[in-house]
Tab-separated table of C-alpha atoms in Angstrom:
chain	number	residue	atom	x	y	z
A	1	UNK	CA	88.298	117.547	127.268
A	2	UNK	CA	90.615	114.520	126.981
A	3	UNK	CA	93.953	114.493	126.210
A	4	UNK	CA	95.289	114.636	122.919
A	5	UNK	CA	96.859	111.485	120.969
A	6	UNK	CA	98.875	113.741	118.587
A	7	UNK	CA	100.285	116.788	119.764
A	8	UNK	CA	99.505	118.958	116.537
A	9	UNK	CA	98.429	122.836	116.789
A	10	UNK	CA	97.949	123.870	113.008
A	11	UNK	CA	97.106	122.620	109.903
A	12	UNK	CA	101.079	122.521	108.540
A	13	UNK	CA	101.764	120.492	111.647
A	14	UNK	CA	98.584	118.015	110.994
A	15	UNK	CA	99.929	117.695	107.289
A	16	UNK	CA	103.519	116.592	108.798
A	17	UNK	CA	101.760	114.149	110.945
A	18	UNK	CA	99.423	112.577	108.686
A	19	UNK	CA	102.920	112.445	106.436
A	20	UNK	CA	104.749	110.099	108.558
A	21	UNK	CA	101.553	107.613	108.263
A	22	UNK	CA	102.191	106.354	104.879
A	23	UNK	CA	99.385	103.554	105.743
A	24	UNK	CA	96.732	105.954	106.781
A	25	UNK	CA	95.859	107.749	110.109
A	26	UNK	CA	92.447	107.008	111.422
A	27	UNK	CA	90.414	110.745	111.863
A	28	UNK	CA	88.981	109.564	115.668
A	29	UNK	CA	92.643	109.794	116.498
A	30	UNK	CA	93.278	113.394	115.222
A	31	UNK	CA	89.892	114.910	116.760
A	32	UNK	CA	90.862	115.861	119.983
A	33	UNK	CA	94.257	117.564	118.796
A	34	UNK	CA	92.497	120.650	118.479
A	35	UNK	CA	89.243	123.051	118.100
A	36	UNK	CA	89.479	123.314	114.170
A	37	UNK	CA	91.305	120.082	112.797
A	38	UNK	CA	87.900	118.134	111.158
A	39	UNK	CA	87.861	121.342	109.179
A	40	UNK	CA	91.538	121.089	108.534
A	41	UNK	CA	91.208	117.542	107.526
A	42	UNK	CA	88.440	118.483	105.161
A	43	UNK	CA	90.368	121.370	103.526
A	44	UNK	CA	93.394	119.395	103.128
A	45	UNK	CA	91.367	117.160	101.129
A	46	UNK	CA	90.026	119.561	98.893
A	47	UNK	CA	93.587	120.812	98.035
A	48	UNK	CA	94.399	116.839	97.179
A	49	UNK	CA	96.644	117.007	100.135
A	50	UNK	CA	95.713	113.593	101.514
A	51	UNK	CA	93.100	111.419	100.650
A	52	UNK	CA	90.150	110.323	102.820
A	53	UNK	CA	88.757	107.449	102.790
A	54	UNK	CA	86.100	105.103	104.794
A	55	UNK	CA	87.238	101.881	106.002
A	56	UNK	CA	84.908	99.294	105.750
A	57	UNK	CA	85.388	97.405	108.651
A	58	UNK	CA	85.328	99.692	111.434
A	59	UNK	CA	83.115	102.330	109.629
A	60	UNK	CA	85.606	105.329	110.372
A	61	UNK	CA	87.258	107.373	108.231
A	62	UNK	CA	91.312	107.291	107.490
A	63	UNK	CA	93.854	110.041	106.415
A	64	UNK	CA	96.208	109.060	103.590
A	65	UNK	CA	99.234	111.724	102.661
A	66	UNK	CA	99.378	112.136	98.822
A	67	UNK	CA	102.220	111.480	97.657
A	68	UNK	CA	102.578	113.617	94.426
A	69	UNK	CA	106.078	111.943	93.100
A	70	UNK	CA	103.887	108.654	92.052
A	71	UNK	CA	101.869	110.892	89.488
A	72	UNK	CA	102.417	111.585	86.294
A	73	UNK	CA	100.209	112.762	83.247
A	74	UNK	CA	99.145	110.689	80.233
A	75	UNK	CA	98.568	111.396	77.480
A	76	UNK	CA	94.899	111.683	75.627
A	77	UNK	CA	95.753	110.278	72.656
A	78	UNK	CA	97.393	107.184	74.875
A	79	UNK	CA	94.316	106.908	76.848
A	80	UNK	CA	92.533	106.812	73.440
A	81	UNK	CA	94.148	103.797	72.116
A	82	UNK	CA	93.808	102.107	75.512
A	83	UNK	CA	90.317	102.590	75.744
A	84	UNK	CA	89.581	101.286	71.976
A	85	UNK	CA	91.209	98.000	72.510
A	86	UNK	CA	88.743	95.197	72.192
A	87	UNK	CA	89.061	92.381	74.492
A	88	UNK	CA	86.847	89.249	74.209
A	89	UNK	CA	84.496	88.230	76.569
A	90	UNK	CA	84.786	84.577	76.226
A	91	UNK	CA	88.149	82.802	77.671
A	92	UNK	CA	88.327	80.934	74.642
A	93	UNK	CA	88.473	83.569	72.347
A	94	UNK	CA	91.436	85.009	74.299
A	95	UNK	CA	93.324	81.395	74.837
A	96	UNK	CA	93.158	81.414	70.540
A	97	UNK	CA	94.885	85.501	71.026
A	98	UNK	CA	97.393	84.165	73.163
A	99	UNK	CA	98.479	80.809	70.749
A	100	UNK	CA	98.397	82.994	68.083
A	101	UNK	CA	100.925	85.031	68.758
A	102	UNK	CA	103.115	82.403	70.707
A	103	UNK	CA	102.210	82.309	74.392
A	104	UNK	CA	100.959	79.489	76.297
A	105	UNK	CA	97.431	80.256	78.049
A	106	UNK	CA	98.002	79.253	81.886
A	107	UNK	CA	94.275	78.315	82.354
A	108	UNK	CA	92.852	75.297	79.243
A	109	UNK	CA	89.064	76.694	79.538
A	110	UNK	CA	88.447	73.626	76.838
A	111	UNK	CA	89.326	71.298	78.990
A	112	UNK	CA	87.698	73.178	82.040
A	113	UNK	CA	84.419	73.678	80.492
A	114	UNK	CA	84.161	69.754	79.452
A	115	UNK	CA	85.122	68.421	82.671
A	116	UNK	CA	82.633	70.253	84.354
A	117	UNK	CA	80.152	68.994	81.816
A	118	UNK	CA	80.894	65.657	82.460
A	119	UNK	CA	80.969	66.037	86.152
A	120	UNK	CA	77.244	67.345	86.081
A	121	UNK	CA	78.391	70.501	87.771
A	122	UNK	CA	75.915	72.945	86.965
A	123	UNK	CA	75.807	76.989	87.205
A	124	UNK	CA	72.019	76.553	89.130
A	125	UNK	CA	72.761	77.859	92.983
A	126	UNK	CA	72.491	74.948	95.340
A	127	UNK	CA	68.787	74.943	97.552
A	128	UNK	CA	69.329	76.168	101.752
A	129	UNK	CA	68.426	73.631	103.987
A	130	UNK	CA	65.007	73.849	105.660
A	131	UNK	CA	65.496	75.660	109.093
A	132	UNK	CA	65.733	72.593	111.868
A	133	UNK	CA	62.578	73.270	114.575
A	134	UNK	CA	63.397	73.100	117.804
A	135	UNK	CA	62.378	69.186	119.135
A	136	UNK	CA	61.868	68.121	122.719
A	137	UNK	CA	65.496	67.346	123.241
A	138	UNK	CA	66.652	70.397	122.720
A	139	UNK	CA	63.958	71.697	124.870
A	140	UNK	CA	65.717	69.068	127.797
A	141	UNK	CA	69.093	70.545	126.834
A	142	UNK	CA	68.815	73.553	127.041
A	143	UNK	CA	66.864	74.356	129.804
A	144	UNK	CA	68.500	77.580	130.454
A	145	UNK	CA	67.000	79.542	127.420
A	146	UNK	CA	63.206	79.073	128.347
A	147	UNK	CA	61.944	82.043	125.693
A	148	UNK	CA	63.046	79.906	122.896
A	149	UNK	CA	60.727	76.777	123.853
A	150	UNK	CA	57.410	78.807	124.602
A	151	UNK	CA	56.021	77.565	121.215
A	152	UNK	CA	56.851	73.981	121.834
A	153	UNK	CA	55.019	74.027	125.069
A	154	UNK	CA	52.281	75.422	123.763
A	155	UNK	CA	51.629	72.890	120.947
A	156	UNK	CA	52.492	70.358	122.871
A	157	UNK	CA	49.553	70.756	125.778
A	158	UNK	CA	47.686	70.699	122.391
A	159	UNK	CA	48.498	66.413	121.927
């Protein structure tokens, strides 16, 4: 077995650790601290302990402590109202909100929108290039990758 990054025995202790890693704790460096602690991990996530969570990247999984002083409750009825508020889809629409009540949009979509009309830029993606085929130069340059130039040999003895 190889030795240990974290010297941590129990769940408490693993808690306490994963505590003083505000930023997260990657799980591949708490595996090897002792028989039980995936399980640990696991159950300290099911009592909303600490957070788990996959990084992208690397593919592995990191331990974040949850810190319970940043929650608080809201109310229903506030969620409610939040919810119902209507905001319009078009960045006009909410430039003509924002004058109306005396702010200054940062963004003049107007302007935007007839610039890029008069430049010809369109919304239509742009076409890929065709894929360049290998010629008989590269063939002479790069001599040391011969698997790549079997094809060209072989229509060439064809001419």
């Amino acid at each position: 077995m190889s030795q240990a990054k974290h010297d941590v025995k129990d769940k408490n202790q693993l808690l306490s650790l994963i505590k003083k890693y505000p930023a997260g704790i990657a799980a591949v460096d708490l595996k090897d601290a002792y028989p039980n602690v995936m399980d640990d991990l696991q159950a300290l996530k099911a009592s909303k302990h600490i957070w788990f969570l996959s990084n992208a990247d690397s593919q592995e999984d990191i331990a974040y402590p949850n810190d319970f002083k940043g929650q608080i409750e809201v109310d229903d009825e506030f969620k409610s109202l939040f919810r119902d508020i209507d905001i319009p889809s078009d960045l006009l629409d909410v430039e003509k909100e924002l004058q109306k009540i005396g702010l200054k949009p940062v963004m003049n979509t107007a302007q935007r929108r007839a610039a890029a009309q008069i430049q010809g830029v369109s919304n239509k993606p742009k076409q890929k290039k065709k894929k360049q085929e290998i010629s008989k130069r590269t063939k002479l340059t790069n001599a040391h990758l011969p698997e790549l130039f079997q094809n060209l040999n072989a229509s060439s003895s064809r001419n």
